[in-house]
Amino acid sequence: MSVHLIGGGATTTADAALHAPFVTEALVRASHTGRARPRIAVISLHPEAEEKAAALGELLTEAGTGQALELHLTAGRPGEPIGLDAIADVDGIAVGGGNVETVRAGLEPVFDEVRRLVADGVPYLGVSAGAMIAAEGSLGSGARIGGVAVSPEDPAEPGDELEIEVGIGLVDVAIEVHVAQRGVLSRLVAAVESGLIAGALGIDERTALIVDDGALRVEGTGSVWRVLPAEGGVLVSTIGT
């Protein structure tokens, strides 16, 4: 099964099509296990976790085009990591957005189990921060490298250094989101050029990157930006829809 990464911004029923490939794979997984309705874990660690989990669940239901889904919603709370019961016996795992450090910390205790489930054929959907933590090395929210600003800074947290933390490890390059909309391509370029990361994929809003056995597919209205080291600098290219 595949890893589905959405770069954020896809929050209306018009965006349900971006979620449809994930739901389709969850349906296939359910049929293989003899379940009539796919059981999907929907996890949010956003400050408005209950509302965000419910909204993501509604998008998945819309994407199912009438197919009944069994949604297991989990609204995380700061300082209370997600437990294994949130992802037990499921046909799909969907993780929403929020502050990437908070989302990563909340999910970290179940990283091993998420990897095991995905390896066993359970599809993963990550939206915004949920996409960023899917990487082996998860980008933080900092906008400086070596004290130098490399992208627009959060006015509430100026001066924060970009740090790389352990992610789930479903993809082997760093993942960035909201790229064109927040002007953070420069952060990826600087991170690769400095050697902080070996390479990265940046996903625009309302755009999905689907990773299946190493093959990449893009859906939606934007681009996926590929940033790799090159002789004398950095190579930037796009993977379009």
C-alpha positions as YAML, in Angstrom:
chain: A
units: angstrom
residues:
- id: 1
  name: MET
  ca: [0.00, 0.00, 0.00]
- id: 2
  name: SER
  ca: [0.99, 3.63, -0.47]
- id: 3
  name: VAL
  ca: [1.98, 6.66, 1.55]
- id: 4
  name: HIS
  ca: [-0.23, 9.67, 0.72]
- id: 5
  name: LEU
  ca: [1.13, 13.12, 1.63]
- id: 6
  name: ILE
  ca: [-0.94, 16.30, 1.21]
- id: 7
  name: GLY
  ca: [0.73, 19.71, 1.45]
- id: 8
  name: GLY
  ca: [-2.11, 21.33, 3.38]
- id: 9
  name: GLY
  ca: [-4.90, 23.68, 2.39]
- id: 10
  name: ALA
  ca: [-7.22, 20.88, 1.21]
- id: 11
  name: THR
  ca: [-10.04, 21.48, 3.66]
- id: 12
  name: THR
  ca: [-13.27, 21.74, 1.65]
- id: 13
  name: THR
  ca: [-15.47, 19.11, 0.05]
- id: 14
  name: ALA
  ca: [-14.05, 20.21, -3.30]
- id: 15
  name: ASP
  ca: [-10.73, 18.77, -2.11]
- id: 16
  name: ALA
  ca: [-12.15, 15.33, -1.37]
- id: 17
  name: ALA
  ca: [-10.68, 13.96, -4.60]
- id: 18
  name: LEU
  ca: [-7.18, 14.36, -3.14]
- id: 19
  name: HIS
  ca: [-8.15, 11.97, -0.35]
- id: 20
  name: ALA
  ca: [-9.89, 9.46, -2.62]
- id: 21
  name: PRO
  ca: [-6.81, 7.34, -3.52]
- id: 22
  name: PHE
  ca: [-6.15, 6.80, 0.20]
- id: 23
  name: VAL
  ca: [-9.76, 5.79, 0.86]
- id: 24
  name: THR
  ca: [-9.69, 3.44, -2.14]
- id: 25
  name: GLU
  ca: [-6.63, 1.69, -0.72]
- id: 26
  name: ALA
  ca: [-8.28, 1.42, 2.70]
- id: 27
  name: LEU
  ca: [-11.27, -0.22, 1.00]
- id: 28
  name: VAL
  ca: [-8.97, -2.74, -0.67]
- id: 29
  name: ARG
  ca: [-7.23, -3.45, 2.62]
- id: 30
  name: ALA
  ca: [-10.58, -4.00, 4.34]
- id: 31
  name: SER
  ca: [-11.71, -6.44, 1.66]
- id: 32
  name: HIS
  ca: [-8.52, -8.45, 2.15]
- id: 33
  name: THR
  ca: [-9.24, -8.73, 5.87]
- id: 34
  name: GLY
  ca: [-12.91, -9.59, 5.38]
- id: 35
  name: ARG
  ca: [-14.23, -6.33, 6.77]
- id: 36
  name: ALA
  ca: [-17.32, -4.85, 5.12]
- id: 37
  name: ARG
  ca: [-16.44, -1.28, 6.10]
- id: 38
  name: PRO
  ca: [-12.86, 0.00, 6.24]
- id: 39
  name: ARG
  ca: [-11.80, 1.05, 9.71]
- id: 40
  name: ILE
  ca: [-9.72, 4.23, 9.47]
- id: 41
  name: ALA
  ca: [-7.79, 5.85, 12.31]
- id: 42
  name: VAL
  ca: [-8.09, 9.64, 12.09]
- id: 43
  name: ILE
  ca: [-5.66, 11.40, 14.40]
- id: 44
  name: SER
  ca: [-5.33, 15.12, 15.14]
- id: 45
  name: LEU
  ca: [-2.90, 16.86, 17.49]
- id: 46
  name: HIS
  ca: [-3.97, 20.33, 16.43]
- id: 47
  name: PRO
  ca: [-4.92, 22.89, 19.14]
- id: 48
  name: GLU
  ca: [-8.49, 22.38, 17.89]
- id: 49
  name: ALA
  ca: [-8.04, 18.63, 17.69]
- id: 50
  name: GLU
  ca: [-11.65, 17.52, 18.04]
- id: 51
  name: GLU
  ca: [-12.89, 19.83, 15.29]
- id: 52
  name: LYS
  ca: [-9.94, 19.06, 13.00]
- id: 53
  name: ALA
  ca: [-10.28, 15.29, 13.44]
- id: 54
  name: ALA
  ca: [-13.99, 15.50, 12.66]
- id: 55
  name: ALA
  ca: [-13.34, 17.68, 9.59]
- id: 56
  name: LEU
  ca: [-10.74, 15.27, 8.23]
- id: 57
  name: GLY
  ca: [-13.14, 12.41, 8.84]
- id: 58
  name: GLU
  ca: [-15.82, 14.24, 6.85]
- id: 59
  name: LEU
  ca: [-13.42, 14.71, 3.94]
- id: 60
  name: LEU
  ca: [-12.58, 11.00, 3.95]
- id: 61
  name: THR
  ca: [-16.28, 10.14, 3.99]
- id: 62
  name: GLU
  ca: [-16.89, 12.50, 1.06]
- id: 63
  name: ALA
  ca: [-13.95, 10.92, -0.76]
- id: 64
  name: GLY
  ca: [-15.54, 7.51, -0.30]
- id: 65
  name: THR
  ca: [-18.43, 8.57, -2.59]
- id: 66
  name: GLY
  ca: [-21.12, 6.82, -0.61]
- id: 67
  name: GLN
  ca: [-19.06, 3.94, 0.76]
- id: 68
  name: ALA
  ca: [-19.63, 3.57, 4.49]
- id: 69
  name: LEU
  ca: [-16.48, 4.07, 6.57]
- id: 70
  name: GLU
  ca: [-15.81, 3.24, 10.19]
- id: 71
  name: LEU
  ca: [-13.88, 6.24, 11.47]
- id: 72
  name: HIS
  ca: [-11.94, 5.98, 14.72]
- id: 73
  name: LEU
  ca: [-11.31, 9.62, 15.68]
- id: 74
  name: THR
  ca: [-8.53, 10.51, 18.12]
- id: 75
  name: ALA
  ca: [-8.15, 14.08, 19.37]
- id: 76
  name: GLY
  ca: [-4.75, 14.38, 21.00]
- id: 77
  name: ARG
  ca: [-3.91, 16.69, 23.88]
- id: 78
  name: PRO
  ca: [-0.61, 18.46, 24.58]
- id: 79
  name: GLY
  ca: [1.68, 16.28, 26.67]
- id: 80
  name: GLU
  ca: [-0.47, 13.18, 26.19]
- id: 81
  name: PRO
  ca: [1.10, 10.93, 23.53]
- id: 82
  name: ILE
  ca: [-1.11, 8.86, 21.25]
- id: 83
  name: GLY
  ca: [-1.51, 5.24, 22.40]
- id: 84
  name: LEU
  ca: [-1.50, 2.04, 20.39]
- id: 85
  name: ASP
  ca: [-5.27, 1.73, 20.77]
- id: 86
  name: ALA
  ca: [-5.65, 4.67, 18.34]
- id: 87
  name: ILE
  ca: [-4.26, 2.60, 15.45]
- id: 88
  name: ALA
  ca: [-5.22, -0.92, 16.50]
- id: 89
  name: ASP
  ca: [-6.85, -3.16, 13.87]
- id: 90
  name: VAL
  ca: [-7.25, -0.48, 11.18]
- id: 91
  name: ASP
  ca: [-7.31, -0.42, 7.38]
- id: 92
  name: GLY
  ca: [-5.88, 3.09, 7.09]
- id: 93
  name: ILE
  ca: [-4.14, 5.73, 9.19]
- id: 94
  name: ALA
  ca: [-4.78, 9.46, 8.61]
- id: 95
  name: VAL
  ca: [-2.82, 12.11, 10.53]
- id: 96
  name: GLY
  ca: [-3.77, 15.77, 10.31]
- id: 97
  name: GLY
  ca: [-1.81, 19.00, 10.65]
- id: 98
  name: GLY
  ca: [-0.78, 21.40, 13.39]
- id: 99
  name: ASN
  ca: [2.55, 22.39, 14.88]
- id: 100
  name: VAL
  ca: [5.02, 19.85, 13.50]
- id: 101
  name: GLU
  ca: [6.94, 19.46, 16.77]
- id: 102
  name: THR
  ca: [3.71, 18.79, 18.66]
- id: 103
  name: VAL
  ca: [2.43, 16.33, 16.07]
- id: 104
  name: ARG
  ca: [5.75, 14.47, 15.97]
- id: 105
  name: ALA
  ca: [6.01, 14.27, 19.77]
- id: 106
  name: GLY
  ca: [2.44, 13.04, 20.10]
- id: 107
  name: LEU
  ca: [2.88, 10.27, 17.53]
- id: 108
  name: GLU
  ca: [6.45, 9.26, 18.40]
- id: 109
  name: PRO
  ca: [5.45, 6.47, 20.84]
- id: 110
  name: VAL
  ca: [3.62, 4.66, 18.02]
- id: 111
  name: PHE
  ca: [6.13, 5.26, 15.19]
- id: 112
  name: ASP
  ca: [7.29, 1.65, 15.25]
- id: 113
  name: GLU
  ca: [3.74, 0.33, 15.04]
- id: 114
  name: VAL
  ca: [2.83, 2.74, 12.22]
- id: 115
  name: ARG
  ca: [5.86, 1.50, 10.25]
- id: 116
  name: ARG
  ca: [4.86, -2.10, 10.88]
- id: 117
  name: LEU
  ca: [1.27, -1.52, 9.77]
- id: 118
  name: VAL
  ca: [2.29, 0.32, 6.59]
- id: 119
  name: ALA
  ca: [4.77, -2.47, 5.76]
- id: 120
  name: ASP
  ca: [1.88, -4.88, 6.25]
- id: 121
  name: GLY
  ca: [-0.26, -3.05, 3.69]
- id: 122
  name: VAL
  ca: [-2.10, -0.35, 5.66]
- id: 123
  name: PRO
  ca: [-2.08, 2.97, 3.73]
- id: 124
  name: TYR
  ca: [-0.93, 6.13, 5.48]
- id: 125
  name: LEU
  ca: [-2.30, 9.64, 4.86]
- id: 126
  name: GLY
  ca: [-0.45, 12.63, 6.25]
- id: 127
  name: VAL
  ca: [-1.76, 16.18, 5.88]
- id: 128
  name: SER
  ca: [0.58, 19.16, 6.45]
- id: 129
  name: ALA
  ca: [2.51, 18.30, 9.64]
- id: 130
  name: GLY
  ca: [1.20, 14.75, 9.33]
- id: 131
  name: ALA
  ca: [3.05, 14.61, 6.01]
- id: 132
  name: MET
  ca: [6.26, 16.13, 7.39]
- id: 133
  name: ILE
  ca: [6.64, 13.52, 10.13]
- id: 134
  name: ALA
  ca: [6.36, 10.67, 7.61]
- id: 135
  name: ALA
  ca: [10.01, 11.18, 6.65]
- id: 136
  name: GLU
  ca: [13.00, 9.49, 8.27]
- id: 137
  name: GLY
  ca: [14.17, 12.95, 9.32]
- id: 138
  name: SER
  ca: [11.33, 15.30, 10.21]
- id: 139
  name: LEU
  ca: [11.89, 19.01, 9.57]
- id: 140
  name: GLY
  ca: [11.08, 21.29, 12.47]
- id: 141
  name: SER
  ca: [9.46, 24.72, 12.25]
- id: 142
  name: GLY
  ca: [12.61, 26.83, 12.58]
- id: 143
  name: ALA
  ca: [13.49, 29.30, 9.82]
- id: 144
  name: ARG
  ca: [17.21, 29.80, 10.51]
- id: 145
  name: ILE
  ca: [20.32, 27.77, 9.78]
- id: 146
  name: GLY
  ca: [23.45, 28.85, 11.63]
- id: 147
  name: GLY
  ca: [21.63, 31.95, 12.81]
- id: 148
  name: VAL
  ca: [20.83, 33.10, 9.26]
- id: 149
  name: ALA
  ca: [17.18, 33.40, 8.22]
- id: 150
  name: VAL
  ca: [16.48, 31.12, 5.24]
- id: 151
  name: SER
  ca: [12.70, 31.54, 4.95]
- id: 152
  name: PRO
  ca: [9.94, 33.74, 6.38]
- id: 153
  name: GLU
  ca: [9.87, 33.47, 10.17]
- id: 154
  name: ASP
  ca: [6.91, 32.92, 12.45]
- id: 155
  name: PRO
  ca: [6.42, 36.29, 14.19]
- id: 156
  name: ALA
  ca: [5.59, 34.40, 17.39]
- id: 157
  name: GLU
  ca: [8.86, 32.43, 17.32]
- id: 158
  name: PRO
  ca: [11.56, 34.52, 15.60]
- id: 159
  name: GLY
  ca: [15.13, 33.25, 15.64]
- id: 160
  name: ASP
  ca: [14.34, 29.54, 15.91]
- id: 161
  name: GLU
  ca: [16.92, 27.24, 14.32]
- id: 162
  name: LEU
  ca: [15.78, 24.56, 11.88]
- id: 163
  name: GLU
  ca: [16.23, 21.20, 13.55]
- id: 164
  name: ILE
  ca: [15.81, 17.69, 12.21]
- id: 165
  name: GLU
  ca: [14.12, 15.11, 14.44]
- id: 166
  name: VAL
  ca: [13.47, 11.40, 13.95]
- id: 167
  name: GLY
  ca: [10.30, 10.83, 11.90]
- id: 168
  name: ILE
  ca: [8.25, 7.74, 11.18]
- id: 169
  name: GLY
  ca: [10.52, 6.69, 8.32]
- id: 170
  name: LEU
  ca: [7.93, 5.93, 5.64]
- id: 171
  name: VAL
  ca: [9.87, 7.97, 3.06]
- id: 172
  name: ASP
  ca: [13.63, 8.46, 2.91]
- id: 173
  name: VAL
  ca: [13.84, 12.19, 2.16]
- id: 174
  name: ALA
  ca: [12.66, 15.18, 4.18]
- id: 175
  name: ILE
  ca: [9.16, 16.49, 3.45]
- id: 176
  name: GLU
  ca: [8.12, 20.15, 3.39]
- id: 177
  name: VAL
  ca: [4.54, 21.45, 3.02]
- id: 178
  name: HIS
  ca: [2.73, 24.71, 2.09]
- id: 179
  name: VAL
  ca: [5.76, 25.38, -0.12]
- id: 180
  name: ALA
  ca: [4.61, 27.92, -2.70]
- id: 181
  name: GLN
  ca: [2.06, 29.46, -0.35]
- id: 182
  name: ARG
  ca: [4.48, 30.15, 2.52]
- id: 183
  name: GLY
  ca: [7.65, 30.77, 0.54]
- id: 184
  name: VAL
  ca: [9.62, 27.96, 2.20]
- id: 185
  name: LEU
  ca: [11.38, 26.55, -0.87]
- id: 186
  name: SER
  ca: [14.41, 28.60, 0.16]
- id: 187
  name: ARG
  ca: [14.47, 26.72, 3.47]
- id: 188
  name: LEU
  ca: [14.78, 23.42, 1.63]
- id: 189
  name: VAL
  ca: [17.50, 24.79, -0.65]
- id: 190
  name: ALA
  ca: [19.49, 26.07, 2.32]
- id: 191
  name: ALA
  ca: [19.00, 22.86, 4.31]
- id: 192
  name: VAL
  ca: [20.27, 20.70, 1.44]
- id: 193
  name: GLU
  ca: [23.14, 23.04, 0.55]
- id: 194
  name: SER
  ca: [24.30, 23.15, 4.18]
- id: 195
  name: GLY
  ca: [24.22, 19.37, 4.44]
- id: 196
  name: LEU
  ca: [21.58, 19.45, 7.17]
- id: 197
  name: ILE
  ca: [19.49, 17.10, 5.02]
- id: 198
  name: ALA
  ca: [20.49, 14.94, 2.05]
- id: 199
  name: GLY
  ca: [17.46, 15.80, -0.06]
- id: 200
  name: ALA
  ca: [13.84, 16.86, 0.17]
- id: 201
  name: LEU
  ca: [10.44, 16.94, -1.47]
- id: 202
  name: GLY
  ca: [8.27, 20.01, -0.95]
- id: 203
  name: ILE
  ca: [4.51, 19.81, -1.50]
- id: 204
  name: ASP
  ca: [2.29, 22.76, -2.39]
- id: 205
  name: GLU
  ca: [-1.14, 23.21, -0.84]
- id: 206
  name: ARG
  ca: [-4.05, 21.33, -2.41]
- id: 207
  name: THR
  ca: [-1.50, 18.90, -3.81]
- id: 208
  name: ALA
  ca: [-0.91, 15.25, -2.94]
- id: 209
  name: LEU
  ca: [2.24, 13.19, -3.35]
- id: 210
  name: ILE
  ca: [1.59, 9.46, -3.48]
- id: 211
  name: VAL
  ca: [4.57, 7.19, -2.82]
- id: 212
  name: ASP
  ca: [4.16, 3.55, -3.82]
- id: 213
  name: ASP
  ca: [7.17, 1.20, -3.87]
- id: 214
  name: GLY
  ca: [9.46, 4.12, -4.66]
- id: 215
  name: ALA
  ca: [7.30, 5.45, -7.51]
- id: 216
  name: LEU
  ca: [5.99, 9.01, -7.16]
- id: 217
  name: ARG
  ca: [2.63, 10.32, -8.34]
- id: 218
  name: VAL
  ca: [1.27, 13.84, -7.96]
- id: 219
  name: GLU
  ca: [-2.41, 14.82, -7.77]
- id: 220
  name: GLY
  ca: [-4.01, 18.22, -7.30]
- id: 221
  name: THR
  ca: [-3.47, 21.80, -8.42]
- id: 222
  name: GLY
  ca: [0.12, 22.46, -7.39]
- id: 223
  name: SER
  ca: [3.58, 20.98, -7.70]
- id: 224
  name: VAL
  ca: [5.96, 18.86, -5.72]
- id: 225
  name: TRP
  ca: [9.43, 20.43, -5.53]
- id: 226
  name: ARG
  ca: [12.43, 18.13, -5.58]
- id: 227
  name: VAL
  ca: [15.61, 19.53, -3.99]
- id: 228
  name: LEU
  ca: [18.81, 17.51, -4.30]
- id: 229
  name: PRO
  ca: [22.50, 18.22, -3.84]
- id: 230
  name: ALA
  ca: [24.47, 18.84, -7.04]
- id: 231
  name: GLU
  ca: [28.04, 19.63, -7.93]
- id: 232
  name: GLY
  ca: [28.68, 23.18, -6.87]
- id: 233
  name: GLY
  ca: [25.25, 23.74, -5.36]
- id: 234
  name: VAL
  ca: [21.69, 22.43, -5.31]
- id: 235
  name: LEU
  ca: [19.41, 21.10, -8.05]
- id: 236
  name: VAL
  ca: [15.76, 22.16, -7.88]
- id: 237
  name: SER
  ca: [13.08, 20.65, -10.11]
- id: 238
  name: THR
  ca: [9.34, 20.06, -9.99]
- id: 239
  name: ILE
  ca: [7.17, 17.02, -10.32]
- id: 240
  name: GLY
  ca: [3.92, 18.30, -11.80]
- id: 241
  name: THR
  ca: [0.43, 16.89, -11.87]
...
